[in-house]
Each structure stands twice: as C-alpha cells, then as structure tokens.
PDB file of C-alpha atoms and ligand atoms in Angstrom:
ATOM      1  CA  UNK A   1     -10.118  34.711  11.406  1.00 41.00           C
ATOM      2  CA  UNK A   2     -13.794  34.771  10.485  1.00 44.00           C
ATOM      3  CA  UNK A   3     -15.044  34.303   6.982  1.00 44.00           C
ATOM      4  CA  UNK A   4     -15.862  37.587   5.343  1.00 45.00           C
ATOM      5  CA  UNK A   5     -15.533  37.011   1.619  1.00 46.00           C
ATOM      6  CA  UNK A   6     -16.439  34.279  -0.777  1.00 55.00           C
ATOM      7  CA  UNK A   7     -13.634  32.170  -2.194  1.00 63.00           C
ATOM      8  CA  UNK A   8     -13.564  30.242  -5.445  1.00 73.00           C
ATOM      9  CA  UNK A   9     -15.234  26.882  -5.042  1.00 92.00           C
ATOM     10  CA  UNK A  10     -13.220  23.783  -4.159  1.00 96.00           C
ATOM     11  CA  UNK A  11     -13.826  20.097  -4.800  1.00 97.00           C
ATOM     12  CA  UNK A  12     -13.245  19.028  -1.214  1.00 98.00           C
ATOM     13  CA  UNK A  13     -13.632  20.738   2.166  1.00 98.00           C
ATOM     14  CA  UNK A  14     -12.129  19.047   5.212  1.00 98.00           C
ATOM     15  CA  UNK A  15     -13.519  20.211   8.563  1.00 99.00           C
ATOM     16  CA  UNK A  16     -11.435  19.149  11.546  1.00 98.00           C
ATOM     17  CA  UNK A  17     -11.718  19.818  15.261  1.00 98.00           C
ATOM     18  CA  UNK A  18      -7.947  19.994  15.833  1.00 98.00           C
ATOM     19  CA  UNK A  19      -4.686  20.298  13.894  1.00 98.00           C
ATOM     20  CA  UNK A  20      -3.541  16.728  12.975  1.00 97.00           C
ATOM     21  CA  UNK A  21      -7.064  15.197  12.920  1.00 98.00           C
ATOM     22  CA  UNK A  22      -7.237  15.539   9.149  1.00 98.00           C
ATOM     23  CA  UNK A  23      -3.796  14.000   8.712  1.00 98.00           C
ATOM     24  CA  UNK A  24      -4.790  10.947  10.752  1.00 98.00           C
ATOM     25  CA  UNK A  25      -8.159  10.759   9.025  1.00 98.00           C
ATOM     26  CA  UNK A  26      -7.798  11.649   5.371  1.00 98.00           C
ATOM     27  CA  UNK A  27      -4.304  12.861   4.384  1.00 98.00           C
ATOM     28  CA  UNK A  28      -3.662   9.985   1.968  1.00 98.00           C
ATOM     29  CA  UNK A  29      -6.985  10.636   0.254  1.00 98.00           C
ATOM     30  CA  UNK A  30      -6.354  14.374   0.080  1.00 98.00           C
ATOM     31  CA  UNK A  31      -2.839  13.864  -1.332  1.00 98.00           C
ATOM     32  CA  UNK A  32      -4.211  11.492  -3.936  1.00 98.00           C
ATOM     33  CA  UNK A  33      -6.984  13.862  -4.953  1.00 98.00           C
ATOM     34  CA  UNK A  34      -4.802  16.976  -5.148  1.00 98.00           C
ATOM     35  CA  UNK A  35      -2.416  14.988  -7.359  1.00 98.00           C
ATOM     36  CA  UNK A  36      -5.379  14.211  -9.582  1.00 97.00           C
ATOM     37  CA  UNK A  37      -6.090  17.930  -9.868  1.00 97.00           C
ATOM     38  CA  UNK A  38      -8.822  18.317  -7.266  1.00 97.00           C
ATOM     39  CA  UNK A  39      -8.826  21.396  -5.055  1.00 97.00           C
ATOM     40  CA  UNK A  40      -8.994  21.022  -1.288  1.00 98.00           C
ATOM     41  CA  UNK A  41      -9.548  23.479   1.566  1.00 98.00           C
ATOM     42  CA  UNK A  42      -9.219  22.851   5.294  1.00 98.00           C
ATOM     43  CA  UNK A  43     -11.263  24.460   8.054  1.00 98.00           C
ATOM     44  CA  UNK A  44      -9.775  24.035  11.539  1.00 98.00           C
ATOM     45  CA  UNK A  45     -12.322  24.618  14.269  1.00 98.00           C
ATOM     46  CA  UNK A  46      -9.807  24.876  17.106  1.00 98.00           C
ATOM     47  CA  UNK A  47      -6.068  25.346  17.187  1.00 98.00           C
ATOM     48  CA  UNK A  48      -5.565  22.439  19.588  1.00 97.00           C
ATOM     49  CA  UNK A  49      -4.142  24.566  22.375  1.00 97.00           C
ATOM     50  CA  UNK A  50      -4.836  21.914  25.026  1.00 96.00           C
ATOM     51  CA  UNK A  51      -3.024  19.116  23.242  1.00 92.00           C
ATOM     52  CA  UNK A  52       0.077  18.723  25.393  1.00 93.00           C
ATOM     53  CA  UNK A  53       1.349  17.039  28.533  1.00 93.00           C
ATOM     54  CA  UNK A  54       4.092  19.668  28.842  1.00 92.00           C
ATOM     55  CA  UNK A  55       3.246  21.930  31.783  1.00 94.00           C
ATOM     56  CA  UNK A  56       5.710  24.554  30.594  1.00 94.00           C
ATOM     57  CA  UNK A  57       3.909  25.330  27.349  1.00 94.00           C
ATOM     58  CA  UNK A  58       1.184  27.965  27.456  1.00 96.00           C
ATOM     59  CA  UNK A  59      -2.013  27.389  25.460  1.00 97.00           C
ATOM     60  CA  UNK A  60      -1.360  30.585  23.499  1.00 97.00           C
ATOM     61  CA  UNK A  61       2.081  29.415  22.467  1.00 97.00           C
ATOM     62  CA  UNK A  62       0.882  25.908  21.628  1.00 97.00           C
ATOM     63  CA  UNK A  63      -1.905  27.303  19.435  1.00 98.00           C
ATOM     64  CA  UNK A  64       0.684  29.185  17.381  1.00 98.00           C
ATOM     65  CA  UNK A  65       2.932  26.127  17.108  1.00 97.00           C
ATOM     66  CA  UNK A  66       0.069  23.900  16.067  1.00 98.00           C
ATOM     67  CA  UNK A  67      -1.247  26.313  13.456  1.00 98.00           C
ATOM     68  CA  UNK A  68       2.229  26.460  11.965  1.00 98.00           C
ATOM     69  CA  UNK A  69       2.447  22.664  11.971  1.00 98.00           C
ATOM     70  CA  UNK A  70      -0.966  22.423  10.327  1.00 98.00           C
ATOM     71  CA  UNK A  71       0.077  24.805   7.546  1.00 98.00           C
ATOM     72  CA  UNK A  72       3.235  22.767   6.960  1.00 98.00           C
ATOM     73  CA  UNK A  73       1.243  19.528   6.794  1.00 98.00           C
ATOM     74  CA  UNK A  74      -1.266  21.070   4.404  1.00 98.00           C
ATOM     75  CA  UNK A  75       1.559  22.173   2.156  1.00 98.00           C
ATOM     76  CA  UNK A  76       2.859  18.598   1.931  1.00 98.00           C
ATOM     77  CA  UNK A  77      -0.596  17.486   0.787  1.00 98.00           C
ATOM     78  CA  UNK A  78      -1.236  20.265  -1.732  1.00 98.00           C
ATOM     79  CA  UNK A  79      -4.134  21.775   0.218  1.00 98.00           C
ATOM     80  CA  UNK A  80      -5.018  25.120  -1.277  1.00 94.00           C
ATOM     81  CA  UNK A  81      -6.363  26.969   1.745  1.00 96.00           C
ATOM     82  CA  UNK A  82      -6.362  26.517   5.498  1.00 98.00           C
ATOM     83  CA  UNK A  83      -8.789  28.505   7.582  1.00 98.00           C
ATOM     84  CA  UNK A  84      -8.484  28.706  11.379  1.00 98.00           C
ATOM     85  CA  UNK A  85     -11.805  29.384  13.113  1.00 98.00           C
ATOM     86  CA  UNK A  86     -10.164  29.476  16.564  1.00 98.00           C
ATOM     87  CA  UNK A  87     -12.887  28.072  18.751  1.00 98.00           C
ATOM     88  CA  UNK A  88     -11.712  26.837  22.152  1.00 98.00           C
ATOM     89  CA  UNK A  89     -10.043  23.422  22.225  1.00 98.00           C
ATOM     90  CA  UNK A  90     -12.188  21.021  24.291  1.00 98.00           C
ATOM     91  CA  UNK A  91     -14.906  23.617  23.929  1.00 98.00           C
ATOM     92  CA  UNK A  92     -16.834  22.690  20.788  1.00 98.00           C
ATOM     93  CA  UNK A  93     -20.556  22.451  21.396  1.00 98.00           C
ATOM     94  CA  UNK A  94     -23.482  21.854  19.097  1.00 98.00           C
ATOM     95  CA  UNK A  95     -24.733  25.428  19.131  1.00 98.00           C
ATOM     96  CA  UNK A  96     -26.661  27.471  16.558  1.00 98.00           C
ATOM     97  CA  UNK A  97     -23.645  29.774  16.421  1.00 98.00           C
ATOM     98  CA  UNK A  98     -21.123  27.062  15.479  1.00 98.00           C
ATOM     99  CA  UNK A  99     -23.562  25.525  12.991  1.00 98.00           C
ATOM    100  CA  UNK A 100     -23.982  28.889  11.301  1.00 98.00           C
ATOM    101  CA  UNK A 101     -20.208  29.374  11.171  1.00 98.00           C
ATOM    102  CA  UNK A 102     -19.814  25.991   9.451  1.00 98.00           C
ATOM    103  CA  UNK A 103     -22.633  26.847   7.040  1.00 98.00           C
ATOM    104  CA  UNK A 104     -20.768  30.034   6.229  1.00 97.00           C
ATOM    105  CA  UNK A 105     -17.577  28.060   5.519  1.00 98.00           C
ATOM    106  CA  UNK A 106     -19.460  25.542   3.343  1.00 98.00           C
ATOM    107  CA  UNK A 107     -21.117  28.312   1.371  1.00 97.00           C
ATOM    108  CA  UNK A 108     -17.787  30.058   0.983  1.00 96.00           C
ATOM    109  CA  UNK A 109     -15.896  27.032  -0.412  1.00 97.00           C
ATOM    110  CA  UNK A 110     -18.869  25.327  -2.170  1.00 97.00           C
ATOM    111  CA  UNK A 111     -17.396  21.792  -2.076  1.00 98.00           C
ATOM    112  CA  UNK A 112     -18.691  18.658  -3.801  1.00 97.00           C
ATOM    113  CA  UNK A 113     -17.311  16.538  -0.938  1.00 98.00           C
ATOM    114  CA  UNK A 114     -17.006  17.306   2.763  1.00 98.00           C
ATOM    115  CA  UNK A 115     -14.762  15.193   4.996  1.00 99.00           C
ATOM    116  CA  UNK A 116     -15.001  15.238   8.784  1.00 98.00           C
ATOM    117  CA  UNK A 117     -15.071  13.001  11.863  1.00 98.00           C
ATOM    118  CA  UNK A 118     -17.814  10.448  12.482  1.00 98.00           C
ATOM    119  CA  UNK A 119     -20.115  11.713  15.236  1.00 98.00           C
ATOM    120  CA  UNK A 120     -21.511   8.248  15.905  1.00 98.00           C
ATOM    121  CA  UNK A 121     -18.332   6.524  17.055  1.00 98.00           C
ATOM    122  CA  UNK A 122     -19.161   4.912  20.379  1.00 97.00           C
ATOM    123  CA  UNK A 123     -17.629   5.297  23.823  1.00 96.00           C
ATOM    124  CA  UNK A 124     -14.080   6.725  23.930  1.00 94.00           C
ATOM    125  CA  UNK A 125     -14.123   9.545  21.394  1.00 96.00           C
ATOM    126  CA  UNK A 126     -13.013  13.129  21.885  1.00 97.00           C
ATOM    127  CA  UNK A 127     -16.054  15.264  22.554  1.00 98.00           C
ATOM    128  CA  UNK A 128     -14.859  17.854  20.004  1.00 98.00           C
ATOM    129  CA  UNK A 129     -14.738  15.110  17.326  1.00 98.00           C
ATOM    130  CA  UNK A 130     -18.243  13.931  18.165  1.00 98.00           C
ATOM    131  CA  UNK A 131     -19.632  17.445  18.210  1.00 98.00           C
ATOM    132  CA  UNK A 132     -18.051  18.690  15.001  1.00 98.00           C
ATOM    133  CA  UNK A 133     -19.180  15.609  13.069  1.00 98.00           C
ATOM    134  CA  UNK A 134     -22.753  16.274  14.109  1.00 98.00           C
ATOM    135  CA  UNK A 135     -22.552  20.006  13.437  1.00 98.00           C
ATOM    136  CA  UNK A 136     -21.040  19.480   9.974  1.00 98.00           C
ATOM    137  CA  UNK A 137     -23.681  16.902   9.054  1.00 98.00           C
ATOM    138  CA  UNK A 138     -26.469  19.256  10.090  1.00 98.00           C
ATOM    139  CA  UNK A 139     -24.799  22.226   8.411  1.00 98.00           C
ATOM    140  CA  UNK A 140     -24.540  20.330   5.119  1.00 98.00           C
ATOM    141  CA  UNK A 141     -28.124  19.142   5.316  1.00 97.00           C
ATOM    142  CA  UNK A 142     -30.283  21.099   5.372  1.00 97.00           C
ATOM    143  CA  UNK A 143     -28.854  24.398   6.627  1.00 97.00           C
ATOM    144  CA  UNK A 144     -26.281  25.179   3.893  1.00 97.00           C
ATOM    145  CA  UNK A 145     -28.799  24.164   1.246  1.00 96.00           C
ATOM    146  CA  UNK A 146     -31.810  26.252   2.276  1.00 95.00           C
ATOM    147  CA  UNK A 147     -31.879  29.932   1.482  1.00 94.00           C
ATOM    148  CA  UNK A 148     -34.351  30.628   4.286  1.00 95.00           C
ATOM    149  CA  UNK A 149     -32.048  29.056   6.892  1.00 96.00           C
ATOM    150  CA  UNK A 150     -29.983  32.222   7.312  1.00 95.00           C
ATOM    151  CA  UNK A 151     -31.360  35.229   5.423  1.00 95.00           C
ATOM    152  CA  UNK A 152     -28.547  37.385   6.811  1.00 96.00           C
ATOM    153  CA  UNK A 153     -25.936  35.126   5.171  1.00 96.00           C
ATOM    154  CA  UNK A 154     -27.577  35.900   1.840  1.00 94.00           C
ATOM    155  CA  UNK A 155     -27.075  39.570   2.595  1.00 93.00           C
ATOM    156  CA  UNK A 156     -23.387  38.846   3.182  1.00 93.00           C
ATOM    157  CA  UNK A 157     -23.156  37.118  -0.206  1.00 93.00           C
ATOM    158  CA  UNK A 158     -23.134  33.500   0.970  1.00 95.00           C
ATOM    159  CA  UNK A 159     -25.507  31.780  -1.411  1.00 95.00           C
ATOM    160  CA  UNK A 160     -27.044  28.355  -0.592  1.00 96.00           C
ATOM    161  CA  UNK A 161     -24.951  25.350  -1.565  1.00 96.00           C
ATOM    162  CA  UNK A 162     -25.680  21.638  -1.974  1.00 97.00           C
ATOM    163  CA  UNK A 163     -22.840  19.386  -0.839  1.00 98.00           C
ATOM    164  CA  UNK A 164     -23.098  16.033  -2.656  1.00 97.00           C
ATOM    165  CA  UNK A 165     -21.335  13.658  -0.292  1.00 98.00           C
ATOM    166  CA  UNK A 166     -19.818  13.479   3.177  1.00 98.00           C
ATOM    167  CA  UNK A 167     -16.998  11.147   4.169  1.00 98.00           C
ATOM    168  CA  UNK A 168     -16.653  10.451   7.886  1.00 98.00           C
ATOM    169  CA  UNK A 169     -13.289   9.255   9.152  1.00 98.00           C
ATOM    170  CA  UNK A 170     -12.880   7.075  12.261  1.00 98.00           C
ATOM    171  CA  UNK A 171     -16.203   5.413  11.529  1.00 98.00           C
ATOM    172  CA  UNK A 172     -17.255   2.103  13.013  1.00 98.00           C
ATOM    173  CA  UNK A 173     -19.521   1.589  10.009  1.00 98.00           C
ATOM    174  CA  UNK A 174     -17.158   1.585   7.022  1.00 98.00           C
ATOM    175  CA  UNK A 175     -18.686   1.522   3.548  1.00 97.00           C
ATOM    176  CA  UNK A 176     -16.044   3.341   1.463  1.00 98.00           C
ATOM    177  CA  UNK A 177     -12.293   2.909   1.087  1.00 98.00           C
ATOM    178  CA  UNK A 178      -9.792   5.035  -0.805  1.00 98.00           C
ATOM    179  CA  UNK A 179      -6.594   3.428  -2.148  1.00 98.00           C
ATOM    180  CA  UNK A 180      -3.728   5.446  -0.660  1.00 98.00           C
ATOM    181  CA  UNK A 181      -0.927   3.022  -1.487  1.00 98.00           C
ATOM    182  CA  UNK A 182       0.742   5.634  -3.714  1.00 98.00           C
ATOM    183  CA  UNK A 183       0.311   8.518  -1.284  1.00 98.00           C
ATOM    184  CA  UNK A 184       0.940   6.804   2.047  1.00 98.00           C
ATOM    185  CA  UNK A 185       4.389   8.411   2.208  1.00 98.00           C
ATOM    186  CA  UNK A 186       2.771  11.845   1.963  1.00 98.00           C
ATOM    187  CA  UNK A 187       0.330  11.014   4.759  1.00 98.00           C
ATOM    188  CA  UNK A 188       3.285   9.987   6.903  1.00 98.00           C
ATOM    189  CA  UNK A 189       5.275  13.094   5.953  1.00 98.00           C
ATOM    190  CA  UNK A 190       2.310  15.358   6.703  1.00 98.00           C
ATOM    191  CA  UNK A 191       1.736  13.699  10.079  1.00 98.00           C
ATOM    192  CA  UNK A 192       5.375  14.212  10.945  1.00 97.00           C
ATOM    193  CA  UNK A 193       4.911  17.950  10.440  1.00 98.00           C
ATOM    194  CA  UNK A 194       2.836  17.864  13.641  1.00 97.00           C
ATOM    195  CA  UNK A 195       5.988  17.604  15.721  1.00 96.00           C
ATOM    196  CA  UNK A 196       4.382  18.753  18.968  1.00 95.00           C
ATOM    197  CA  UNK A 197       1.934  15.847  18.734  1.00 95.00           C
ATOM    198  CA  UNK A 198       4.053  13.121  17.193  1.00 94.00           C
ATOM    199  CA  UNK A 199       6.557  13.346  20.035  1.00 92.00           C
ATOM    200  CA  UNK A 200       3.753  12.592  22.499  1.00 91.00           C
ATOM    201  CA  UNK A 201       2.440   9.528  20.688  1.00 91.00           C
ATOM    202  CA  UNK A 202       2.866   6.260  22.597  1.00 90.00           C
ATOM    203  CA  UNK A 203       3.996   4.192  19.588  1.00 89.00           C
ATOM    204  CA  UNK A 204       7.772   4.166  19.082  1.00 87.00           C
ATOM    205  CA  UNK A 205       7.644   3.602  15.316  1.00 94.00           C
ATOM    206  CA  UNK A 206       5.065   5.846  13.691  1.00 96.00           C
ATOM    207  CA  UNK A 207       5.580   4.500  10.170  1.00 97.00           C
ATOM    208  CA  UNK A 208       5.033   0.854  11.112  1.00 97.00           C
ATOM    209  CA  UNK A 209       2.021   1.680  13.262  1.00 97.00           C
ATOM    210  CA  UNK A 210       0.460   3.842  10.548  1.00 98.00           C
ATOM    211  CA  UNK A 211       1.113   1.326   7.791  1.00 98.00           C
ATOM    212  CA  UNK A 212      -0.474  -1.479   9.814  1.00 98.00           C
ATOM    213  CA  UNK A 213      -3.486   0.714  10.407  1.00 98.00           C
ATOM    214  CA  UNK A 214      -3.868   1.595   6.726  1.00 98.00           C
ATOM    215  CA  UNK A 215      -3.309  -2.032   5.740  1.00 98.00           C
ATOM    216  CA  UNK A 216      -6.118  -3.181   7.991  1.00 98.00           C
ATOM    217  CA  UNK A 217      -8.372  -0.477   6.547  1.00 98.00           C
ATOM    218  CA  UNK A 218      -7.741  -1.989   3.076  1.00 98.00           C
ATOM    219  CA  UNK A 219      -8.967  -5.398   4.192  1.00 95.00           C
ATOM    220  CA  UNK A 220     -10.937  -7.144   1.462  1.00 94.00           C
ATOM    221  CA  UNK A 221      -9.672  -4.802  -1.267  1.00 97.00           C
ATOM    222  CA  UNK A 222      -7.191  -5.495  -4.055  1.00 98.00           C
ATOM    223  CA  UNK A 223      -4.877  -2.660  -2.943  1.00 98.00           C
ATOM    224  CA  UNK A 224      -2.528  -2.603   0.017  1.00 98.00           C
ATOM    225  CA  UNK A 225      -3.209   0.610   1.940  1.00 98.00           C
ATOM    226  CA  UNK A 226      -6.425   2.520   2.490  1.00 98.00           C
ATOM    227  CA  UNK A 227      -8.208   5.216   4.370  1.00 98.00           C
ATOM    228  CA  UNK A 228     -11.690   4.058   5.282  1.00 98.00           C
ATOM    229  CA  UNK A 229     -14.857   6.068   5.757  1.00 98.00           C
ATOM    230  CA  UNK A 230     -18.555   6.013   6.189  1.00 98.00           C
ATOM    231  CA  UNK A 231     -19.810   7.733   3.057  1.00 98.00           C
ATOM    232  CA  UNK A 232     -23.170   9.442   2.869  1.00 98.00           C
ATOM    233  CA  UNK A 233     -24.682  10.738  -0.357  1.00 98.00           C
ATOM    234  CA  UNK A 234     -26.840  13.782   0.125  1.00 95.00           C
ATOM    235  CA  UNK A 235     -30.201  13.509  -1.609  1.00 87.00           C
ATOM    236  CA  UNK A 236     -30.809  16.376  -4.003  1.00 77.00           C
TER     237      UNK A 236
HETATM  238 ZN1   ZN B   1      -8.594  15.768  17.453  1.00 94.71          ZN
END
C-alpha cells in the first residue's frame, strides 16, 4: 500500500523496519501518550516475512500473519493508523527511493515526534534497523522540510513538514527516559500479540525478562520502569 492521500496530522509517527520492533522499542511510551490523548501512527517498512525458523512457513504466509499481529498490537496501544510499506525483509537499503517514500509518509502524517531505531548502535544490529534509522533521520532533516527536495511531491499534495524531535530506541547513548510504569502491562500485552515471534524468543518468561529490561532502563530515575531513547531536537 503506497501513500496516495494526505491524512490528518498526528502527534507521533513510529517508523519500524519490522512488525514487533515498535513494541520492543516504544510500546509503553505510545500507550502512555495515546492515553494522554496524543495521536499515533505506525509505518511498517517491511512485513517481516523472513522472521521465522520454521521451514514450513512460506514468506507470503508469514507476512500476512505478521501484519495481522501488528494490527492487533497496535489496537492494544491505541494507535490510530498502521501503514504497511511492504519493502523486502532483510532488504532495506539507504536509497533515494526509500528516503523519498519515508518523506512522503512524514509529510502525510505531519508528526511533532518521530520514533525509530538508532542507526548508530554498534556491532550486532539488524541491518534493516541500522538502515531505517539513518533513512528516517535524513528524511526528517532536511528532506521532509525543504520544498525543493521533491517538487513532484508538492504536485501530489505533500507539503513540506518540520518534525520537532526524533526518539531513537535501542540507543547506546541514552539521554531521555519515559516513565512506563503505568503502561508496562500494555507493552507486554501488545508484544504478546506477536505470537509468531514470541514463541521463538529464547527467554522462557517474557514478563520477567521485559520487566528487568525496563527496570534497568529506568536506572537513576524516581520511577520503576522506563523506555529509554536518544532524543534529538531538530533545529528550526
Ligand atoms: Zn526488527
């Protein structure tokens, strides 16, 4: 599904490489913000059709399953819209074409905040995560902002848009933490909607593992559970 029309603006746009990335990265934050009345949209770059060790599942079938799981997770969190861009799993590259597609999505949803994966995480990091973080950063600044970047997008009705901040999950350089103590249960519930993935996870007790992770991300704060980011303010 390619973007063809402009939507109403949202407060937050989450751009993820695969179904379940956003639930690991920012579901507690999203649940908290939607409860506070903020509007959130998701853009899924791939449908995660390579995410299985089961040799009996075809990529086509898995893509359908994972899109369904992603919609169910988004519903738990109160996400208003989920858009599937359907690029190839394990196939994201930093190309002018993908950058333009992300610019189109940003200009369509006109968010204040964009959340995505940190492209600068070192060593073992899924290539799709690294690539999409970089592409989103570049799309936000300066390509979505500048009207001369894509004159043909203007013709399609996608006006320039200034995103104000980006939050990167899975960062090694954390400078921003969101208290998710009250919405941790929704993060867990949303993650559990990704049944095809959860059953492949190596940890036997997802709740304990996740809580420990969120507790360590809240280190040094007065609250118990957090999601942690590298936050970048975009100069205006
Ligand atoms: Zn992923």
